[in-house]
Amino acid sequence: MSKDKILVIGANGQIGSVLTEALRKEFGDANVIATDIRAREGYDGQFELLNVLDRPAIASTVNRHGITQVYHLAAILSAKGEQNPLQTWDINMGGLFNVFEVARETGVQKVFFPSSIAVFGADIPKQMTPQNAVLKPTTVYGMSKASGELWSQYYFQKFGLDVRSLRYPGVIGWQSQPGGGTTDYAVEIYHYAVRGEDYTCFLSENTALPMIYMDDAIRATLELMDADASKIGERTSYNLAGMSFSPSEIAAAIQAQVPGFSVSYQPDFRQAIAESWPASIDDRAARNDWGWQPKYNLENMTKDMLFHLKK
Ligand code: AKB
């Protein structure tokens, strides 16, 4: 029987919903409390409403359940965040401070904080962007993640809180829909293909971005959190790579399975965000420190996505 009690904040989101199921498998249904600001219809696990900006409510949930690990996934993403920059900052940073402060005060042992490739901006090598490249994010989301990385390290060094973090690339999965991100097109495109509809992409055809399949993203998260603390050499956040492709390359991969699928390109404001990000990521620190190894590339991901979405 696991002695750990897990709290997932933002459990209805694209990653949160899939991660919650994986955590329930690892720790047992009774030991994983899913929370979100909105109700979750038809969910049969333990679920509670929780606003990440309500610190007393987080403290009460942690104390009531004897929580030992928190996965804090609630945040406004890159594209949506630009519609209301100050509110995005308040939610992303306010939520993070509430989680860190409650964890510190209540004796929570481990916290997972998702960072993003959005921490990168100007003055980086676009190909194989290194772990320690300069961070000059252009979006408020990216600024909040870059700051959050430093605060993660601060809480670890100052208070001994075992915060661990990954810089997620765009995450692609059949289980859930993303919302408000710049990489969302890479999920949408599969849904259009399976419905037999033409797709208009909001990025231009040759803009390559780092991406990862959901199965790999979830496994990376669990492996990082399960690793012995002595292996975690990077206390800001780890670069994490799965694959890298442009809209025209994913379109071709789908067309190989769905002949006749048609894609056109109408770049909007998200194009500038995408252009500020790396094209591919050097994740050797994660590989060397705790053995990270992705399993999915564009081809086997496309087969799996289409198989599940057709079902
Ligand atoms: C976004 O597009 O904003 C996110 C991310 C890369 O962090 N998917």
CSV table of C-alpha atoms and ligand atoms in Angstrom, one decimal:
chain,number,residue,atom,x,y,z
A,1,MET,CA,0.0,0.0,0.0
A,2,SER,CA,1.3,3.4,-1.0
A,3,LYS,CA,1.9,5.8,1.9
A,4,ASP,CA,1.7,8.7,-0.5
A,5,LYS,CA,-1.4,10.9,-0.9
A,6,ILE,CA,-1.4,12.8,-4.1
A,7,LEU,CA,-3.2,16.1,-4.9
A,8,VAL,CA,-3.7,17.1,-8.6
A,9,ILE,CA,-4.6,20.7,-9.1
A,10,GLY,CA,-5.9,21.4,-12.6
A,11,ALA,CA,-7.0,17.8,-13.1
A,12,ASN,CA,-9.5,18.6,-15.8
A,13,GLY,CA,-6.9,20.0,-18.2
A,14,GLN,CA,-5.2,18.3,-21.2
A,15,ILE,CA,-2.3,16.9,-19.2
A,16,GLY,CA,-4.0,16.8,-15.8
A,17,SER,CA,-6.8,14.5,-16.8
A,18,VAL,CA,-4.5,11.9,-18.2
A,19,LEU,CA,-1.9,12.3,-15.5
A,20,THR,CA,-4.6,11.8,-12.8
A,21,GLU,CA,-5.5,8.4,-14.3
A,22,ALA,CA,-1.8,7.4,-14.4
A,23,LEU,CA,-1.3,8.5,-10.8
A,24,ARG,CA,-4.4,6.5,-9.8
A,25,LYS,CA,-2.8,3.4,-11.4
A,26,GLU,CA,0.5,4.0,-9.6
A,27,PHE,CA,-0.8,5.0,-6.1
A,28,GLY,CA,-4.3,3.6,-6.0
A,29,ASP,CA,-7.6,5.3,-6.5
A,30,ALA,CA,-8.1,6.2,-2.9
A,31,ASN,CA,-4.8,8.0,-2.7
A,32,VAL,CA,-5.3,10.5,-5.6
A,33,ILE,CA,-7.4,13.5,-5.1
A,34,ALA,CA,-8.3,15.3,-8.4
A,35,THR,CA,-9.2,19.0,-8.1
A,36,ASP,CA,-10.1,21.7,-10.6
A,37,ILE,CA,-11.9,25.1,-10.6
A,38,ARG,CA,-14.7,23.5,-12.6
A,39,ALA,CA,-16.8,20.4,-11.9
A,40,ARG,CA,-16.0,17.2,-13.8
A,41,GLU,CA,-19.0,15.5,-15.3
A,42,GLY,CA,-19.1,11.7,-15.1
A,43,TYR,CA,-15.8,11.3,-13.2
A,44,ASP,CA,-15.9,8.4,-10.8
A,45,GLY,CA,-12.7,9.1,-8.8
A,46,GLN,CA,-12.2,11.4,-5.9
A,47,PHE,CA,-12.8,14.9,-7.1
A,48,GLU,CA,-13.2,18.2,-5.4
A,49,LEU,CA,-13.6,21.8,-6.6
A,50,LEU,CA,-10.6,23.9,-5.8
A,51,ASN,CA,-9.5,27.4,-6.9
A,52,VAL,CA,-5.7,27.6,-7.0
A,53,LEU,CA,-6.0,31.3,-6.0
A,54,ASP,CA,-7.7,30.3,-2.7
A,55,ARG,CA,-4.7,29.5,-0.4
A,56,PRO,CA,-6.8,28.6,2.7
A,57,ALA,CA,-8.8,26.1,0.5
A,58,ILE,CA,-5.6,24.5,-0.7
A,59,ALA,CA,-4.3,24.2,2.8
A,60,SER,CA,-7.6,22.7,4.0
A,61,THR,CA,-7.6,20.1,1.2
A,62,VAL,CA,-3.9,19.2,1.9
A,63,ASN,CA,-4.5,18.9,5.7
A,64,ARG,CA,-7.8,17.0,5.3
A,65,HIS,CA,-6.3,14.3,3.1
A,66,GLY,CA,-2.8,14.2,4.5
A,67,ILE,CA,-1.3,15.1,1.1
A,68,THR,CA,2.4,14.2,0.6
A,69,GLN,CA,2.8,15.2,-3.1
A,70,VAL,CA,1.2,18.0,-5.2
A,71,TYR,CA,1.0,18.1,-9.0
A,72,HIS,CA,0.2,21.7,-9.8
A,73,LEU,CA,-1.1,21.9,-13.4
A,74,ALA,CA,-3.4,24.9,-13.3
A,75,ALA,CA,-2.2,27.7,-15.6
A,76,ILE,CA,-3.2,29.9,-18.5
A,77,LEU,CA,-1.2,28.9,-21.6
A,78,SER,CA,0.7,31.0,-24.2
A,79,ALA,CA,-1.9,32.1,-26.7
A,80,LYS,CA,-4.8,32.6,-24.3
A,81,GLY,CA,-2.5,34.3,-21.8
A,82,GLU,CA,-1.8,37.2,-24.3
A,83,GLN,CA,-5.5,38.2,-24.3
A,84,ASN,CA,-5.2,39.3,-20.6
A,85,PRO,CA,-1.5,39.5,-19.6
A,86,LEU,CA,-1.9,40.9,-16.1
A,87,GLN,CA,-4.6,38.4,-15.2
A,88,THR,CA,-2.4,35.6,-16.6
A,89,TRP,CA,0.5,36.7,-14.4
A,90,ASP,CA,-1.8,36.8,-11.4
A,91,ILE,CA,-3.2,33.4,-11.9
A,92,ASN,CA,0.1,31.6,-12.9
A,93,MET,CA,2.3,33.2,-10.3
A,94,GLY,CA,-0.4,33.5,-7.5
A,95,GLY,CA,-1.3,29.9,-8.0
A,96,LEU,CA,2.3,28.8,-7.8
A,97,PHE,CA,3.0,30.8,-4.6
A,98,ASN,CA,-0.1,29.4,-3.0
A,99,VAL,CA,1.0,25.8,-3.7
A,100,PHE,CA,4.6,26.4,-2.6
A,101,GLU,CA,3.6,28.2,0.6
A,102,VAL,CA,1.0,25.6,1.6
A,103,ALA,CA,3.5,22.8,0.8
A,104,ARG,CA,6.2,24.5,2.9
A,105,GLU,CA,3.8,25.1,5.8
A,106,THR,CA,2.2,21.7,5.9
A,107,GLY,CA,5.2,19.4,5.2
A,108,VAL,CA,4.2,18.2,1.7
A,109,GLN,CA,7.2,16.3,0.5
A,110,LYS,CA,7.2,16.8,-3.3
A,111,VAL,CA,5.7,19.2,-5.7
A,112,PHE,CA,5.6,18.9,-9.5
A,113,PHE,CA,5.6,22.2,-11.4
A,114,PRO,CA,5.2,22.0,-15.2
A,115,SER,CA,7.4,24.5,-17.1
A,116,SER,CA,7.5,24.8,-20.9
A,117,ILE,CA,9.5,25.5,-24.0
A,118,ALA,CA,7.8,28.9,-23.8
A,119,VAL,CA,10.6,30.0,-21.3
A,120,PHE,CA,12.9,30.4,-24.4
A,121,GLY,CA,12.8,33.5,-26.6
A,122,ALA,CA,15.5,35.5,-28.4
A,123,ASP,CA,19.2,34.7,-28.5
A,124,ILE,CA,18.9,30.9,-28.4
A,125,PRO,CA,20.2,28.3,-30.8
A,126,LYS,CA,16.9,27.3,-32.4
A,127,GLN,CA,18.1,23.7,-33.1
A,128,MET,CA,18.8,21.5,-30.1
A,129,THR,CA,18.3,24.4,-27.7
A,130,PRO,CA,20.5,23.6,-24.7
A,131,GLN,CA,19.4,23.1,-21.1
A,132,ASN,CA,21.2,26.3,-20.0
A,133,ALA,CA,20.3,28.6,-22.9
A,134,VAL,CA,19.4,32.2,-22.0
A,135,LEU,CA,15.7,32.7,-21.0
A,136,LYS,CA,14.1,35.7,-22.7
A,137,PRO,CA,10.4,34.7,-23.1
A,138,THR,CA,8.1,36.8,-25.2
A,139,THR,CA,4.8,35.7,-23.7
A,140,VAL,CA,3.4,36.3,-20.2
A,141,TYR,CA,2.9,32.6,-19.9
A,142,GLY,CA,6.6,32.1,-20.8
A,143,MET,CA,7.6,34.8,-18.3
A,144,SER,CA,5.6,33.1,-15.5
A,145,LYS,CA,7.2,29.7,-16.3
A,146,ALA,CA,10.7,31.2,-16.3
A,147,SER,CA,10.1,32.9,-13.0
A,148,GLY,CA,8.4,29.8,-11.7
A,149,GLU,CA,11.5,27.8,-12.5
A,150,LEU,CA,13.6,30.2,-10.4
A,151,TRP,CA,11.1,30.1,-7.5
A,152,SER,CA,11.2,26.2,-7.7
A,153,GLN,CA,14.9,26.3,-7.2
A,154,TYR,CA,14.5,28.9,-4.4
A,155,TYR,CA,12.0,26.8,-2.5
A,156,PHE,CA,14.3,23.8,-2.8
A,157,GLN,CA,17.5,25.6,-1.7
A,158,LYS,CA,15.9,27.8,1.0
A,159,PHE,CA,13.3,25.5,2.5
A,160,GLY,CA,14.3,22.0,1.2
A,161,LEU,CA,10.9,21.6,-0.6
A,162,ASP,CA,11.5,18.9,-3.2
A,163,VAL,CA,10.1,20.7,-6.3
A,164,ARG,CA,10.7,19.0,-9.6
A,165,SER,CA,9.9,20.4,-13.1
A,166,LEU,CA,9.9,19.6,-16.8
A,167,ARG,CA,9.9,22.0,-19.7
A,168,TYR,CA,7.0,20.4,-21.7
A,169,PRO,CA,7.1,20.8,-25.4
A,170,GLY,CA,3.7,20.8,-27.2
A,171,VAL,CA,1.8,17.7,-25.8
A,172,ILE,CA,-0.2,15.6,-28.3
A,173,GLY,CA,-2.8,13.0,-27.1
A,174,TRP,CA,-6.1,11.5,-28.1
A,175,GLN,CA,-7.5,11.4,-24.6
A,176,SER,CA,-8.0,15.1,-24.0
A,177,GLN,CA,-8.2,18.5,-25.8
A,178,PRO,CA,-5.7,21.3,-25.2
A,179,GLY,CA,-6.9,24.8,-24.7
A,180,GLY,CA,-5.2,28.2,-25.2
A,181,GLY,CA,-1.8,27.0,-26.4
A,182,THR,CA,0.3,27.7,-29.5
A,183,THR,CA,1.0,24.0,-30.1
A,184,ASP,CA,-2.8,23.1,-30.0
A,185,TYR,CA,-2.9,22.7,-33.8
A,186,ALA,CA,-1.0,19.5,-33.6
A,187,VAL,CA,-3.9,17.9,-31.7
A,188,GLU,CA,-6.7,19.6,-33.6
A,189,ILE,CA,-5.3,18.4,-37.0
A,190,TYR,CA,-5.9,14.7,-36.1
A,191,HIS,CA,-9.5,15.4,-35.1
A,192,TYR,CA,-10.2,17.1,-38.4
A,193,ALA,CA,-8.5,14.2,-40.3
A,194,VAL,CA,-10.6,11.6,-38.5
A,195,ARG,CA,-13.8,13.5,-39.2
A,196,GLY,CA,-12.9,13.7,-42.8
A,197,GLU,CA,-12.8,17.6,-42.8
A,198,ASP,CA,-10.2,19.9,-44.3
A,199,TYR,CA,-8.0,21.6,-41.7
A,200,THR,CA,-6.8,25.3,-41.7
A,201,CYS,CA,-3.6,25.6,-39.6
A,202,PHE,CA,-3.0,28.8,-37.6
A,203,LEU,CA,0.8,28.4,-38.0
A,204,SER,CA,2.7,28.5,-41.3
A,205,GLU,CA,3.7,25.3,-42.9
A,206,ASN,CA,7.4,25.3,-42.2
A,207,THR,CA,7.4,26.4,-38.5
A,208,ALA,CA,9.0,23.4,-36.7
A,209,LEU,CA,8.3,23.1,-32.9
A,210,PRO,CA,9.3,20.6,-30.2
A,211,MET,CA,6.4,18.2,-29.4
A,212,ILE,CA,5.9,15.0,-27.3
A,213,TYR,CA,3.3,12.3,-27.3
A,214,MET,CA,1.1,12.2,-24.2
A,215,ASP,CA,2.3,8.7,-23.2
A,216,ASP,CA,5.8,9.9,-23.2
A,217,ALA,CA,4.9,13.2,-21.4
A,218,ILE,CA,3.1,11.3,-18.6
A,219,ARG,CA,5.9,8.7,-18.3
A,220,ALA,CA,8.5,11.4,-18.1
A,221,THR,CA,6.6,13.1,-15.3
A,222,LEU,CA,6.2,9.9,-13.3
A,223,GLU,CA,9.9,8.9,-13.9
A,224,LEU,CA,11.1,12.4,-12.8
A,225,MET,CA,8.9,12.3,-9.7
A,226,ASP,CA,9.9,8.7,-8.8
A,227,ALA,CA,13.7,9.3,-9.3
A,228,ASP,CA,15.9,9.3,-6.3
A,229,ALA,CA,16.5,12.9,-5.1
A,230,SER,CA,20.2,12.5,-5.6
A,231,LYS,CA,19.7,12.2,-9.3
A,232,ILE,CA,17.9,15.5,-9.7
A,233,GLY,CA,20.8,17.8,-10.7
A,234,GLU,CA,18.6,20.5,-12.3
A,235,ARG,CA,16.4,22.3,-9.8
A,236,THR,CA,15.0,24.9,-12.1
A,237,SER,CA,13.4,22.6,-14.8
A,238,TYR,CA,14.6,20.0,-17.3
A,239,ASN,CA,14.5,20.3,-21.0
A,240,LEU,CA,12.4,17.5,-22.3
A,241,ALA,CA,12.2,16.3,-26.0
A,242,GLY,CA,10.1,13.8,-27.8
A,243,MET,CA,10.1,14.8,-31.5
A,244,SER,CA,10.2,17.9,-33.6
A,245,PHE,CA,8.1,18.7,-36.7
A,246,SER,CA,6.5,21.4,-38.8
A,247,PRO,CA,2.8,21.6,-39.8
A,248,SER,CA,3.6,20.4,-43.3
A,249,GLU,CA,5.4,17.4,-41.8
A,250,ILE,CA,2.6,16.3,-39.5
A,251,ALA,CA,0.1,16.9,-42.4
A,252,ALA,CA,2.2,14.5,-44.6
A,253,ALA,CA,2.4,11.9,-41.8
A,254,ILE,CA,-1.4,12.0,-41.5
A,255,GLN,CA,-1.9,12.0,-45.3
A,256,ALA,CA,0.1,8.8,-45.5
A,257,GLN,CA,-2.6,7.2,-43.3
A,258,VAL,CA,-5.6,9.3,-44.5
A,259,PRO,CA,-5.3,9.8,-48.2
A,260,GLY,CA,-7.1,12.9,-49.4
A,261,PHE,CA,-6.8,14.8,-46.1
A,262,SER,CA,-6.3,18.5,-47.1
A,263,VAL,CA,-4.5,21.2,-45.0
A,264,SER,CA,-4.2,24.9,-45.7
A,265,TYR,CA,-2.3,27.6,-43.8
A,266,GLN,CA,-3.5,30.9,-42.4
A,267,PRO,CA,-1.0,32.0,-39.8
A,268,ASP,CA,-2.5,34.3,-37.0
A,269,PHE,CA,-1.0,36.0,-33.9
A,270,ARG,CA,0.2,32.6,-32.7
A,271,GLN,CA,2.8,32.5,-35.5
A,272,ALA,CA,4.9,35.1,-33.8
A,273,ILE,CA,4.8,33.1,-30.5
A,274,ALA,CA,5.9,29.9,-32.4
A,275,GLU,CA,8.7,31.8,-34.1
A,276,SER,CA,10.1,32.9,-30.7
A,277,TRP,CA,10.4,29.2,-29.5
A,278,PRO,CA,13.0,26.5,-30.2
A,279,ALA,CA,12.6,24.2,-33.2
A,280,SER,CA,14.1,21.3,-31.3
A,281,ILE,CA,15.4,20.6,-27.8
A,282,ASP,CA,18.5,19.2,-26.3
A,283,ASP,CA,17.4,17.0,-23.4
A,284,ARG,CA,20.7,15.3,-22.5
A,285,ALA,CA,20.5,16.5,-18.9
A,286,ALA,CA,17.2,14.6,-18.4
A,287,ARG,CA,18.7,11.5,-20.2
A,288,ASN,CA,21.9,11.6,-18.1
A,289,ASP,CA,20.4,12.4,-14.7
A,290,TRP,CA,17.4,10.2,-14.5
A,291,GLY,CA,17.4,8.1,-17.7
A,292,TRP,CA,14.8,9.9,-19.8
A,293,GLN,CA,14.2,8.2,-23.2
A,294,PRO,CA,11.2,9.0,-25.5
A,295,LYS,CA,9.4,6.1,-27.2
A,296,TYR,CA,7.3,8.0,-29.8
A,297,ASN,CA,8.3,9.7,-33.1
A,298,LEU,CA,6.0,11.4,-35.6
A,299,GLU,CA,5.2,8.1,-37.4
A,300,ASN,CA,4.3,5.8,-34.5
A,301,MET,CA,2.5,8.7,-32.7
A,302,THR,CA,0.4,9.3,-35.9
A,303,LYS,CA,-0.6,5.6,-36.1
A,304,ASP,CA,-1.6,5.6,-32.4
A,305,MET,CA,-3.5,8.9,-32.5
A,306,LEU,CA,-5.5,7.8,-35.6
A,307,PHE,CA,-6.2,4.4,-34.2
A,308,HIS,CA,-7.6,5.7,-30.9
A,309,LEU,CA,-9.5,8.6,-32.5
A,310,LYS,CA,-11.2,6.4,-35.0
A,311,LYS,CA,-12.4,4.2,-32.2
B,1,AKB,C1,1.5,26.2,-25.3
B,1,AKB,O1,1.4,26.0,-26.6
B,1,AKB,O2,1.3,27.3,-24.8
B,1,AKB,C2,1.8,25.0,-24.5
B,1,AKB,C3,3.2,24.9,-24.2
B,1,AKB,C4,4.2,24.6,-25.3
B,1,AKB,O3,3.6,25.1,-23.1
B,1,AKB,N1,1.4,23.8,-25.2
